[in-house]
Amino acid sequence: MNRVGYGAMQLAGPNVWGPPDDPESARRTLRLAVELGVTFFDTANAYGPRTVNRLIAEALRPFPEGVIVGNKVGAGRGPDGSWIVTDHPDTVRQQVHEALADLGTDVSELTYLRLAGDYAASRSEVPLEDSLGVLVELRDQGLIRRIGLSGASPEMLARAQKMTPIAAVQNRFNLLDRSGVQVLADCEAQGIIFVPYHPLASGRLTGYDELVGPAERLGATPAQVALAWLLRRSPAMVVIPGTSNPDHLRVNIAATDVAKHLTDAETARLTSLVDESKAVIDQPHQSTLDALRSMMESHR
């Protein structure tokens, strides 16, 4: 698997709601990603909702050999566009079937269950075992090949593994926000892919000399260096930067080459921007909170 994947969230309309202004441009971007070697696409029923999954199907079906689409269920959207927890077992089952229909496939290569373990708010009253049990049942029926978790605490990951192997965990992790560091360590120890969401800290990486120096030396952008640092930070990492801009897509994918030339000293300086020993799973960095606040205000 190419360790630089593609996060498809930005292909929906403004605030991840409705269709994009130019659906054909979105489809071209998806096809370009495959041409450039991307093999992992991240999406969710909640993007649109259901808009992005349909765009992926229109652009890429039949999916090229080796391409994996990871889709999240267990979260949805309210009528006002708000993000809501939808992890009742019946809803999870319905979302899996909707995703299969929207993606135009008989089996999901990877289905994540979206949890709330990486935020202090929005705790669900549905036991993890109940909602995850639906994915296990559907896997046993042949509708899902791999099961993942999104927003898992270390305790949630351990509980899930008592029920089923976990192929991938998608948690918040970036240069500024290391709240997922313990889950990352668990994934490294157990051979689980770790997929950091908000890999570029929601665009709040400007002004850091630790990024500017390597970027100038390598003729790269600070964003490329931030992605390169993630790739150097752990061999378990598969990053999913998202964009609807073809030029930005090319830049993101080129972060693989930047990672090869980032020195150990530069990597260490970037790592030391945050004291990972003080990271707490459900306490996001202020940049993440600012991004969430901005998103919520846009729906008012």
PDB file of C-alpha atoms in Angstrom:
ATOM      1  CA  MET A   1       0.000   0.000   0.000  1.00  0.00           C
ATOM      2  CA  ASN A   2       1.198   3.507  -0.857  1.00  0.00           C
ATOM      3  CA  ARG A   3       1.624   5.201   2.530  1.00  0.00           C
ATOM      4  CA  VAL A   4       0.217   8.472   1.186  1.00  0.00           C
ATOM      5  CA  GLY A   5      -3.487   7.921   0.633  1.00  0.00           C
ATOM      6  CA  TYR A   6      -6.311  10.281  -0.166  1.00  0.00           C
ATOM      7  CA  GLY A   7      -8.903  11.711   2.209  1.00  0.00           C
ATOM      8  CA  ALA A   8     -12.041  12.326   0.159  1.00  0.00           C
ATOM      9  CA  MET A   9     -13.916  14.516   2.645  1.00  0.00           C
ATOM     10  CA  GLN A  10     -13.249  17.738   0.743  1.00  0.00           C
ATOM     11  CA  LEU A  11     -14.928  16.447  -2.396  1.00  0.00           C
ATOM     12  CA  ALA A  12     -18.375  17.217  -0.962  1.00  0.00           C
ATOM     13  CA  GLY A  13     -19.916  20.671  -1.062  1.00  0.00           C
ATOM     14  CA  PRO A  14     -19.159  23.475   1.429  1.00  0.00           C
ATOM     15  CA  ASN A  15     -18.986  22.248   5.036  1.00  0.00           C
ATOM     16  CA  VAL A  16     -18.992  18.658   3.703  1.00  0.00           C
ATOM     17  CA  TRP A  17     -22.662  19.069   2.806  1.00  0.00           C
ATOM     18  CA  GLY A  18     -24.289  18.262  -0.518  1.00  0.00           C
ATOM     19  CA  PRO A  19     -22.603  17.863  -3.886  1.00  0.00           C
ATOM     20  CA  PRO A  20     -19.561  19.860  -5.001  1.00  0.00           C
ATOM     21  CA  ASP A  21     -19.988  22.770  -7.392  1.00  0.00           C
ATOM     22  CA  ASP A  22     -18.142  20.806 -10.069  1.00  0.00           C
ATOM     23  CA  PRO A  23     -18.733  17.044  -9.716  1.00  0.00           C
ATOM     24  CA  GLU A  24     -16.727  16.227 -12.834  1.00  0.00           C
ATOM     25  CA  SER A  25     -13.704  18.034 -11.404  1.00  0.00           C
ATOM     26  CA  ALA A  26     -14.045  15.907  -8.264  1.00  0.00           C
ATOM     27  CA  ARG A  27     -14.157  12.742 -10.360  1.00  0.00           C
ATOM     28  CA  ARG A  28     -11.061  13.846 -12.305  1.00  0.00           C
ATOM     29  CA  THR A  29      -9.200  14.409  -9.043  1.00  0.00           C
ATOM     30  CA  LEU A  30     -10.024  10.885  -7.894  1.00  0.00           C
ATOM     31  CA  ARG A  31      -8.831   9.397 -11.186  1.00  0.00           C
ATOM     32  CA  LEU A  32      -5.647  11.461 -10.996  1.00  0.00           C
ATOM     33  CA  ALA A  33      -4.974  10.104  -7.517  1.00  0.00           C
ATOM     34  CA  VAL A  34      -5.001   6.558  -8.895  1.00  0.00           C
ATOM     35  CA  GLU A  35      -2.764   7.603 -11.796  1.00  0.00           C
ATOM     36  CA  LEU A  36      -0.286   9.044  -9.282  1.00  0.00           C
ATOM     37  CA  GLY A  37      -0.157   5.783  -7.353  1.00  0.00           C
ATOM     38  CA  VAL A  38      -2.664   6.285  -4.547  1.00  0.00           C
ATOM     39  CA  THR A  39      -4.044   2.935  -3.387  1.00  0.00           C
ATOM     40  CA  PHE A  40      -5.946   3.945  -0.233  1.00  0.00           C
ATOM     41  CA  PHE A  41      -9.012   6.200  -0.207  1.00  0.00           C
ATOM     42  CA  ASP A  42     -10.720   7.351   2.975  1.00  0.00           C
ATOM     43  CA  THR A  43     -14.414   8.245   2.977  1.00  0.00           C
ATOM     44  CA  ALA A  44     -17.611   8.021   5.033  1.00  0.00           C
ATOM     45  CA  ASN A  45     -21.362   7.814   4.627  1.00  0.00           C
ATOM     46  CA  ALA A  46     -21.554  11.160   6.441  1.00  0.00           C
ATOM     47  CA  TYR A  47     -19.676  13.039   3.703  1.00  0.00           C
ATOM     48  CA  GLY A  48     -22.479  14.736   1.831  1.00  0.00           C
ATOM     49  CA  PRO A  49     -24.109  12.614   3.243  1.00  0.00           C
ATOM     50  CA  ARG A  50     -23.499   9.759   0.778  1.00  0.00           C
ATOM     51  CA  THR A  51     -22.331  12.213  -1.883  1.00  0.00           C
ATOM     52  CA  VAL A  52     -18.635  11.385  -1.768  1.00  0.00           C
ATOM     53  CA  ASN A  53     -19.130   7.627  -1.874  1.00  0.00           C
ATOM     54  CA  ARG A  54     -21.177   8.016  -5.039  1.00  0.00           C
ATOM     55  CA  LEU A  55     -18.507  10.236  -6.600  1.00  0.00           C
ATOM     56  CA  ILE A  56     -15.871   7.602  -5.825  1.00  0.00           C
ATOM     57  CA  ALA A  57     -17.972   4.946  -7.533  1.00  0.00           C
ATOM     58  CA  GLU A  58     -18.601   7.137 -10.574  1.00  0.00           C
ATOM     59  CA  ALA A  59     -14.896   7.916 -10.916  1.00  0.00           C
ATOM     60  CA  LEU A  60     -13.196   4.633 -10.097  1.00  0.00           C
ATOM     61  CA  ARG A  61     -15.562   1.708 -10.514  1.00  0.00           C
ATOM     62  CA  PRO A  62     -14.585  -0.976 -11.224  1.00  0.00           C
ATOM     63  CA  PHE A  63     -11.910  -0.345  -8.616  1.00  0.00           C
ATOM     64  CA  PRO A  64      -8.388  -0.982  -9.899  1.00  0.00           C
ATOM     65  CA  GLU A  65      -6.556  -3.945  -8.438  1.00  0.00           C
ATOM     66  CA  GLY A  66      -4.907  -3.030  -5.148  1.00  0.00           C
ATOM     67  CA  VAL A  67      -7.109  -0.016  -4.437  1.00  0.00           C
ATOM     68  CA  ILE A  68      -8.752  -0.050  -0.998  1.00  0.00           C
ATOM     69  CA  VAL A  69     -11.610   2.234  -0.007  1.00  0.00           C
ATOM     70  CA  GLY A  70     -11.966   2.658   3.750  1.00  0.00           C
ATOM     71  CA  ASN A  71     -15.473   3.783   4.700  1.00  0.00           C
ATOM     72  CA  LYS A  72     -16.678   4.978   8.101  1.00  0.00           C
ATOM     73  CA  VAL A  73     -20.063   4.156   9.606  1.00  0.00           C
ATOM     74  CA  GLY A  74     -21.509   4.999  13.009  1.00  0.00           C
ATOM     75  CA  ALA A  75     -21.676   8.738  12.365  1.00  0.00           C
ATOM     76  CA  GLY A  76     -24.108  10.789  10.337  1.00  0.00           C
ATOM     77  CA  ARG A  77     -25.572  14.224   9.721  1.00  0.00           C
ATOM     78  CA  GLY A  78     -28.549  16.013  11.146  1.00  0.00           C
ATOM     79  CA  PRO A  79     -31.024  17.934   8.950  1.00  0.00           C
ATOM     80  CA  ASP A  80     -29.089  21.129   9.701  1.00  0.00           C
ATOM     81  CA  GLY A  81     -25.795  19.580   8.619  1.00  0.00           C
ATOM     82  CA  SER A  82     -24.602  18.906  12.167  1.00  0.00           C
ATOM     83  CA  TRP A  83     -22.425  15.861  12.864  1.00  0.00           C
ATOM     84  CA  ILE A  84     -24.216  13.265  14.966  1.00  0.00           C
ATOM     85  CA  VAL A  85     -23.542   9.826  16.437  1.00  0.00           C
ATOM     86  CA  THR A  86     -25.499   7.094  14.621  1.00  0.00           C
ATOM     87  CA  ASP A  87     -24.133   3.925  16.180  1.00  0.00           C
ATOM     88  CA  HIS A  88     -27.321   2.029  16.966  1.00  0.00           C
ATOM     89  CA  PRO A  89     -26.825  -1.487  15.557  1.00  0.00           C
ATOM     90  CA  ASP A  90     -29.744  -1.168  13.133  1.00  0.00           C
ATOM     91  CA  THR A  91     -28.352   2.114  11.814  1.00  0.00           C
ATOM     92  CA  VAL A  92     -24.837   0.727  11.476  1.00  0.00           C
ATOM     93  CA  ARG A  93     -26.201  -2.188   9.460  1.00  0.00           C
ATOM     94  CA  GLN A  94     -28.174   0.177   7.235  1.00  0.00           C
ATOM     95  CA  GLN A  95     -25.135   2.400   6.694  1.00  0.00           C
ATOM     96  CA  VAL A  96     -22.995  -0.541   5.591  1.00  0.00           C
ATOM     97  CA  HIS A  97     -25.589  -1.551   3.011  1.00  0.00           C
ATOM     98  CA  GLU A  98     -25.948   2.066   1.853  1.00  0.00           C
ATOM     99  CA  ALA A  99     -22.193   2.335   1.415  1.00  0.00           C
ATOM    100  CA  LEU A 100     -22.056  -0.852  -0.632  1.00  0.00           C
ATOM    101  CA  ALA A 101     -24.837   0.478  -2.872  1.00  0.00           C
ATOM    102  CA  ASP A 102     -23.270   3.926  -3.208  1.00  0.00           C
ATOM    103  CA  LEU A 103     -19.791   2.552  -3.931  1.00  0.00           C
ATOM    104  CA  GLY A 104     -21.233   0.006  -6.345  1.00  0.00           C
ATOM    105  CA  THR A 105     -19.511  -2.982  -4.813  1.00  0.00           C
ATOM    106  CA  ASP A 106     -20.560  -6.272  -3.237  1.00  0.00           C
ATOM    107  CA  VAL A 107     -17.972  -6.158  -0.458  1.00  0.00           C
ATOM    108  CA  SER A 108     -16.273  -3.436   1.556  1.00  0.00           C
ATOM    109  CA  GLU A 109     -12.507  -3.826   1.690  1.00  0.00           C
ATOM    110  CA  LEU A 110     -12.412  -1.855   4.962  1.00  0.00           C
ATOM    111  CA  THR A 111     -15.225  -0.546   7.140  1.00  0.00           C
ATOM    112  CA  TYR A 112     -14.450   1.585  10.174  1.00  0.00           C
ATOM    113  CA  LEU A 113     -16.762   1.997  13.138  1.00  0.00           C
ATOM    114  CA  ARG A 114     -16.677   5.647  14.161  1.00  0.00           C
ATOM    115  CA  LEU A 115     -16.374   5.986  17.935  1.00  0.00           C
ATOM    116  CA  ALA A 116     -16.109   8.989  20.256  1.00  0.00           C
ATOM    117  CA  GLY A 117     -13.136   7.859  22.297  1.00  0.00           C
ATOM    118  CA  ASP A 118     -10.925  10.742  21.205  1.00  0.00           C
ATOM    119  CA  TYR A 119     -13.309  13.505  22.329  1.00  0.00           C
ATOM    120  CA  ALA A 120     -14.610  14.253  25.818  1.00  0.00           C
ATOM    121  CA  ALA A 121     -18.044  15.124  24.421  1.00  0.00           C
ATOM    122  CA  SER A 122     -20.533  13.115  22.345  1.00  0.00           C
ATOM    123  CA  ARG A 123     -20.202   9.880  24.296  1.00  0.00           C
ATOM    124  CA  SER A 124     -22.525   7.178  23.066  1.00  0.00           C
ATOM    125  CA  GLU A 125     -24.840   5.135  25.267  1.00  0.00           C
ATOM    126  CA  VAL A 126     -24.626   2.215  22.834  1.00  0.00           C
ATOM    127  CA  PRO A 127     -22.030  -0.343  23.984  1.00  0.00           C
ATOM    128  CA  LEU A 128     -19.147  -0.690  21.545  1.00  0.00           C
ATOM    129  CA  GLU A 129     -19.753  -4.418  21.480  1.00  0.00           C
ATOM    130  CA  ASP A 130     -23.279  -3.950  20.120  1.00  0.00           C
ATOM    131  CA  SER A 131     -22.364  -1.711  17.183  1.00  0.00           C
ATOM    132  CA  LEU A 132     -19.098  -3.510  16.438  1.00  0.00           C
ATOM    133  CA  GLY A 133     -20.943  -6.817  16.583  1.00  0.00           C
ATOM    134  CA  VAL A 134     -22.884  -5.782  13.484  1.00  0.00           C
ATOM    135  CA  LEU A 135     -19.643  -5.344  11.530  1.00  0.00           C
ATOM    136  CA  VAL A 136     -18.400  -8.725  12.729  1.00  0.00           C
ATOM    137  CA  GLU A 137     -21.670 -10.317  11.591  1.00  0.00           C
ATOM    138  CA  LEU A 138     -21.475  -8.629   8.183  1.00  0.00           C
ATOM    139  CA  ARG A 139     -17.848  -9.668   7.809  1.00  0.00           C
ATOM    140  CA  ASP A 140     -18.815 -13.265   8.522  1.00  0.00           C
ATOM    141  CA  GLN A 141     -21.464 -12.906   5.811  1.00  0.00           C
ATOM    142  CA  GLY A 142     -18.803 -11.806   3.337  1.00  0.00           C
ATOM    143  CA  LEU A 143     -19.903  -8.168   3.024  1.00  0.00           C
ATOM    144  CA  ILE A 144     -16.825  -6.753   4.780  1.00  0.00           C
ATOM    145  CA  ARG A 145     -13.231  -7.935   4.449  1.00  0.00           C
ATOM    146  CA  ARG A 146     -11.506  -5.832   7.119  1.00  0.00           C
ATOM    147  CA  ILE A 147     -12.787  -4.003  10.191  1.00  0.00           C
ATOM    148  CA  GLY A 148     -11.321  -0.788  11.555  1.00  0.00           C
ATOM    149  CA  LEU A 149     -12.000   1.749  14.295  1.00  0.00           C
ATOM    150  CA  SER A 150     -12.050   5.535  14.113  1.00  0.00           C
ATOM    151  CA  GLY A 151     -11.725   7.686  17.215  1.00  0.00           C
ATOM    152  CA  ALA A 152     -10.735   4.780  19.466  1.00  0.00           C
ATOM    153  CA  SER A 153      -9.253   5.096  22.924  1.00  0.00           C
ATOM    154  CA  PRO A 154      -6.697   2.477  24.000  1.00  0.00           C
ATOM    155  CA  GLU A 155      -9.392   0.855  26.120  1.00  0.00           C
ATOM    156  CA  MET A 156     -11.821   0.737  23.177  1.00  0.00           C
ATOM    157  CA  LEU A 157      -9.187  -0.822  20.951  1.00  0.00           C
ATOM    158  CA  ALA A 158      -8.510  -3.527  23.543  1.00  0.00           C
ATOM    159  CA  ARG A 159     -12.242  -4.261  23.910  1.00  0.00           C
ATOM    160  CA  ALA A 160     -12.687  -4.454  20.148  1.00  0.00           C
ATOM    161  CA  GLN A 161      -9.815  -6.888  19.740  1.00  0.00           C
ATOM    162  CA  LYS A 162     -11.523  -9.321  22.069  1.00  0.00           C
ATOM    163  CA  MET A 163     -14.221  -9.577  19.392  1.00  0.00           C
ATOM    164  CA  THR A 164     -12.332  -9.343  16.105  1.00  0.00           C
ATOM    165  CA  PRO A 165      -8.978  -8.525  14.525  1.00  0.00           C
ATOM    166  CA  ILE A 166      -8.679  -4.784  13.855  1.00  0.00           C
ATOM    167  CA  ALA A 167      -6.964  -3.912  10.585  1.00  0.00           C
ATOM    168  CA  ALA A 168      -6.677  -0.131  10.985  1.00  0.00           C
ATOM    169  CA  VAL A 169      -7.317   2.645  13.479  1.00  0.00           C
ATOM    170  CA  GLN A 170      -8.021   6.199  12.399  1.00  0.00           C
ATOM    171  CA  ASN A 171      -7.381   8.748  15.148  1.00  0.00           C
ATOM    172  CA  ARG A 172      -6.382  12.385  15.414  1.00  0.00           C
ATOM    173  CA  PHE A 173      -2.641  12.822  15.133  1.00  0.00           C
ATOM    174  CA  ASN A 174      -0.492  15.532  13.597  1.00  0.00           C
ATOM    175  CA  LEU A 175       2.499  17.733  14.275  1.00  0.00           C
ATOM    176  CA  LEU A 176       0.591  19.804  16.849  1.00  0.00           C
ATOM    177  CA  ASP A 177      -1.926  17.294  18.201  1.00  0.00           C
ATOM    178  CA  ARG A 178      -0.417  14.049  19.553  1.00  0.00           C
ATOM    179  CA  SER A 179      -3.509  12.992  21.500  1.00  0.00           C
ATOM    180  CA  GLY A 180      -3.510   9.628  19.697  1.00  0.00           C
ATOM    181  CA  VAL A 181       0.038   8.717  20.670  1.00  0.00           C
ATOM    182  CA  GLN A 182      -0.851   5.804  22.993  1.00  0.00           C
ATOM    183  CA  VAL A 183      -3.157   4.288  20.386  1.00  0.00           C
ATOM    184  CA  LEU A 184      -0.362   4.709  17.836  1.00  0.00           C
ATOM    185  CA  ALA A 185       1.979   2.799  20.142  1.00  0.00           C
ATOM    186  CA  ASP A 186      -0.590   0.021  20.529  1.00  0.00           C
ATOM    187  CA  CYS A 187      -0.997  -0.173  16.752  1.00  0.00           C
ATOM    188  CA  GLU A 188       2.778  -0.366  16.249  1.00  0.00           C
ATOM    189  CA  ALA A 189       3.062  -3.183  18.778  1.00  0.00           C
ATOM    190  CA  GLN A 190       0.217  -5.160  17.242  1.00  0.00           C
ATOM    191  CA  GLY A 191       0.813  -4.653  13.521  1.00  0.00           C
ATOM    192  CA  ILE A 192      -2.250  -2.436  12.996  1.00  0.00           C
ATOM    193  CA  ILE A 193      -2.256   0.363  10.420  1.00  0.00           C
ATOM    194  CA  PHE A 194      -2.609   3.815  12.003  1.00  0.00           C
ATOM    195  CA  VAL A 195      -4.353   6.423   9.859  1.00  0.00           C
ATOM    196  CA  PRO A 196      -4.074   9.962  11.291  1.00  0.00           C
ATOM    197  CA  TYR A 197      -6.944  12.285  10.504  1.00  0.00           C
ATOM    198  CA  HIS A 198      -6.361  16.061  10.408  1.00  0.00           C
ATOM    199  CA  PRO A 199      -2.781  15.176   9.301  1.00  0.00           C
ATOM    200  CA  LEU A 200      -2.055  18.833   8.495  1.00  0.00           C
ATOM    201  CA  ALA A 201      -3.584  20.199  11.720  1.00  0.00           C
ATOM    202  CA  SER A 202      -6.501  21.716   9.788  1.00  0.00           C
ATOM    203  CA  GLY A 203      -4.167  24.129   8.000  1.00  0.00           C
ATOM    204  CA  ARG A 204      -2.746  25.617  11.211  1.00  0.00           C
ATOM    205  CA  LEU A 205       0.937  24.864  10.648  1.00  0.00           C
ATOM    206  CA  THR A 206       2.198  28.271   9.542  1.00  0.00           C
ATOM    207  CA  GLY A 207       4.994  30.061  11.348  1.00  0.00           C
ATOM    208  CA  TYR A 208       6.943  27.098  12.707  1.00  0.00           C
ATOM    209  CA  ASP A 209      10.687  27.391  12.032  1.00  0.00           C
ATOM    210  CA  GLU A 210      11.019  23.627  12.492  1.00  0.00           C
ATOM    211  CA  LEU A 211       8.976  23.260   9.305  1.00  0.00           C
ATOM    212  CA  VAL A 212      10.369  26.194   7.364  1.00  0.00           C
ATOM    213  CA  GLY A 213      14.012  25.133   7.657  1.00  0.00           C
ATOM    214  CA  PRO A 214      13.640  21.648   6.150  1.00  0.00           C
ATOM    215  CA  ALA A 215      11.191  22.965   3.554  1.00  0.00           C
ATOM    216  CA  GLU A 216      13.693  25.558   2.310  1.00  0.00           C
ATOM    217  CA  ARG A 217      16.552  23.042   2.322  1.00  0.00           C
ATOM    218  CA  LEU A 218      14.589  20.474   0.338  1.00  0.00           C
ATOM    219  CA  GLY A 219      12.681  22.842  -1.950  1.00  0.00           C
ATOM    220  CA  ALA A 220       9.469  21.545  -0.410  1.00  0.00           C
ATOM    221  CA  THR A 221       6.429  23.104   1.221  1.00  0.00           C
ATOM    222  CA  PRO A 222       5.874  23.138   4.996  1.00  0.00           C
ATOM    223  CA  ALA A 223       2.820  20.920   4.451  1.00  0.00           C
ATOM    224  CA  GLN A 224       4.971  18.353   2.663  1.00  0.00           C
ATOM    225  CA  VAL A 225       7.424  18.388   5.557  1.00  0.00           C
ATOM    226  CA  ALA A 226       4.563  17.895   8.033  1.00  0.00           C
ATOM    227  CA  LEU A 227       3.359  14.865   6.078  1.00  0.00           C
ATOM    228  CA  ALA A 228       6.921  13.596   5.717  1.00  0.00           C
ATOM    229  CA  TRP A 229       7.347  13.842   9.490  1.00  0.00           C
ATOM    230  CA  LEU A 230       4.275  11.642   9.981  1.00  0.00           C
ATOM    231  CA  LEU A 231       5.742   9.029   7.638  1.00  0.00           C
ATOM    232  CA  ARG A 232       9.032   9.157   9.541  1.00  0.00           C
ATOM    233  CA  ARG A 233       7.310   9.180  12.942  1.00  0.00           C
ATOM    234  CA  SER A 234       6.066   5.603  12.571  1.00  0.00           C
ATOM    235  CA  PRO A 235       6.189   2.788  10.010  1.00  0.00           C
ATOM    236  CA  ALA A 236       2.563   2.023  10.966  1.00  0.00           C
ATOM    237  CA  MET A 237       1.422   5.382   9.608  1.00  0.00           C
ATOM    238  CA  VAL A 238      -0.636   5.791   6.416  1.00  0.00           C
ATOM    239  CA  VAL A 239      -1.525   9.451   5.877  1.00  0.00           C
ATOM    240  CA  ILE A 240      -4.697  10.682   4.158  1.00  0.00           C
ATOM    241  CA  PRO A 241      -4.357  14.366   3.242  1.00  0.00           C
ATOM    242  CA  GLY A 242      -7.412  15.629   1.409  1.00  0.00           C
ATOM    243  CA  THR A 243      -7.811  18.189  -1.334  1.00  0.00           C
ATOM    244  CA  SER A 244      -9.996  18.934  -4.310  1.00  0.00           C
ATOM    245  CA  ASN A 245      -7.096  20.699  -6.070  1.00  0.00           C
ATOM    246  CA  PRO A 246      -5.071  18.523  -8.503  1.00  0.00           C
ATOM    247  CA  ASP A 247      -1.885  20.542  -7.911  1.00  0.00           C
ATOM    248  CA  HIS A 248      -2.200  20.132  -4.154  1.00  0.00           C
ATOM    249  CA  LEU A 249      -2.789  16.422  -4.702  1.00  0.00           C
ATOM    250  CA  ARG A 250       0.506  16.126  -6.550  1.00  0.00           C
ATOM    251  CA  VAL A 251       2.279  18.042  -3.787  1.00  0.00           C
ATOM    252  CA  ASN A 252       0.814  15.819  -1.079  1.00  0.00           C
ATOM    253  CA  ILE A 253       1.821  12.609  -2.814  1.00  0.00           C
ATOM    254  CA  ALA A 254       5.364  13.930  -3.281  1.00  0.00           C
ATOM    255  CA  ALA A 255       5.713  13.996   0.520  1.00  0.00           C
ATOM    256  CA  THR A 256       6.909  10.380   0.225  1.00  0.00           C
ATOM    257  CA  ASP A 257      10.090  11.606  -1.470  1.00  0.00           C
ATOM    258  CA  VAL A 258      10.483  14.435   1.044  1.00  0.00           C
ATOM    259  CA  ALA A 259      10.377  11.890   3.867  1.00  0.00           C
ATOM    260  CA  LYS A 260      13.361  10.072   2.352  1.00  0.00           C
ATOM    261  CA  HIS A 261      15.497  13.214   2.650  1.00  0.00           C
ATOM    262  CA  LEU A 262      14.334  14.536   6.017  1.00  0.00           C
ATOM    263  CA  THR A 263      17.289  14.158   8.390  1.00  0.00           C
ATOM    264  CA  ASP A 264      17.110  12.464  11.761  1.00  0.00           C
ATOM    265  CA  ALA A 265      17.904  15.797  13.434  1.00  0.00           C
ATOM    266  CA  GLU A 266      15.103  17.569  11.574  1.00  0.00           C
ATOM    267  CA  THR A 267      12.697  14.770  12.437  1.00  0.00           C
ATOM    268  CA  ALA A 268      13.680  14.977  16.102  1.00  0.00           C
ATOM    269  CA  ARG A 269      13.161  18.752  16.210  1.00  0.00           C
ATOM    270  CA  LEU A 270       9.714  18.368  14.704  1.00  0.00           C
ATOM    271  CA  THR A 271       8.840  15.617  17.173  1.00  0.00           C
ATOM    272  CA  SER A 272       9.948  17.803  20.086  1.00  0.00           C
ATOM    273  CA  LEU A 273       7.419  20.518  19.186  1.00  0.00           C
ATOM    274  CA  VAL A 274       4.987  18.666  21.487  1.00  0.00           C
ATOM    275  CA  ASP A 275       5.656  16.756  24.692  1.00  0.00           C
ATOM    276  CA  GLU A 276       4.026  13.466  23.743  1.00  0.00           C
ATOM    277  CA  SER A 277       4.286  12.188  27.324  1.00  0.00           C
ATOM    278  CA  LYS A 278       1.587  14.695  28.300  1.00  0.00           C
ATOM    279  CA  ALA A 279      -0.801  13.899  25.443  1.00  0.00           C
ATOM    280  CA  VAL A 280      -4.319  12.866  26.479  1.00  0.00           C
ATOM    281  CA  ILE A 281      -6.575  10.934  24.109  1.00  0.00           C
ATOM    282  CA  ASP A 282      -9.711  13.070  24.569  1.00  0.00           C
ATOM    283  CA  GLN A 283      -8.018  16.471  24.864  1.00  0.00           C
ATOM    284  CA  PRO A 284      -7.393  17.836  21.359  1.00  0.00           C
ATOM    285  CA  HIS A 285      -4.819  20.518  20.664  1.00  0.00           C
ATOM    286  CA  GLN A 286      -6.253  24.042  20.507  1.00  0.00           C
ATOM    287  CA  SER A 287      -5.860  24.085  16.710  1.00  0.00           C
ATOM    288  CA  THR A 288      -8.230  21.120  16.474  1.00  0.00           C
ATOM    289  CA  LEU A 289     -10.733  22.784  18.781  1.00  0.00           C
ATOM    290  CA  ASP A 290     -10.565  25.978  16.709  1.00  0.00           C
ATOM    291  CA  ALA A 291     -11.224  24.001  13.534  1.00  0.00           C
ATOM    292  CA  LEU A 292     -14.193  22.227  15.099  1.00  0.00           C
ATOM    293  CA  ARG A 293     -15.600  25.502  16.414  1.00  0.00           C
ATOM    294  CA  SER A 294     -15.301  27.030  12.964  1.00  0.00           C
ATOM    295  CA  MET A 295     -17.140  24.075  11.418  1.00  0.00           C
ATOM    296  CA  MET A 296     -19.964  24.246  13.959  1.00  0.00           C
ATOM    297  CA  GLU A 297     -20.368  27.994  13.503  1.00  0.00           C
ATOM    298  CA  SER A 298     -20.648  27.520   9.738  1.00  0.00           C
ATOM    299  CA  HIS A 299     -23.810  25.425  10.301  1.00  0.00           C
ATOM    300  CA  ARG A 300     -25.610  28.060  12.366  1.00  0.00           C
TER     301      ARG A 300
END
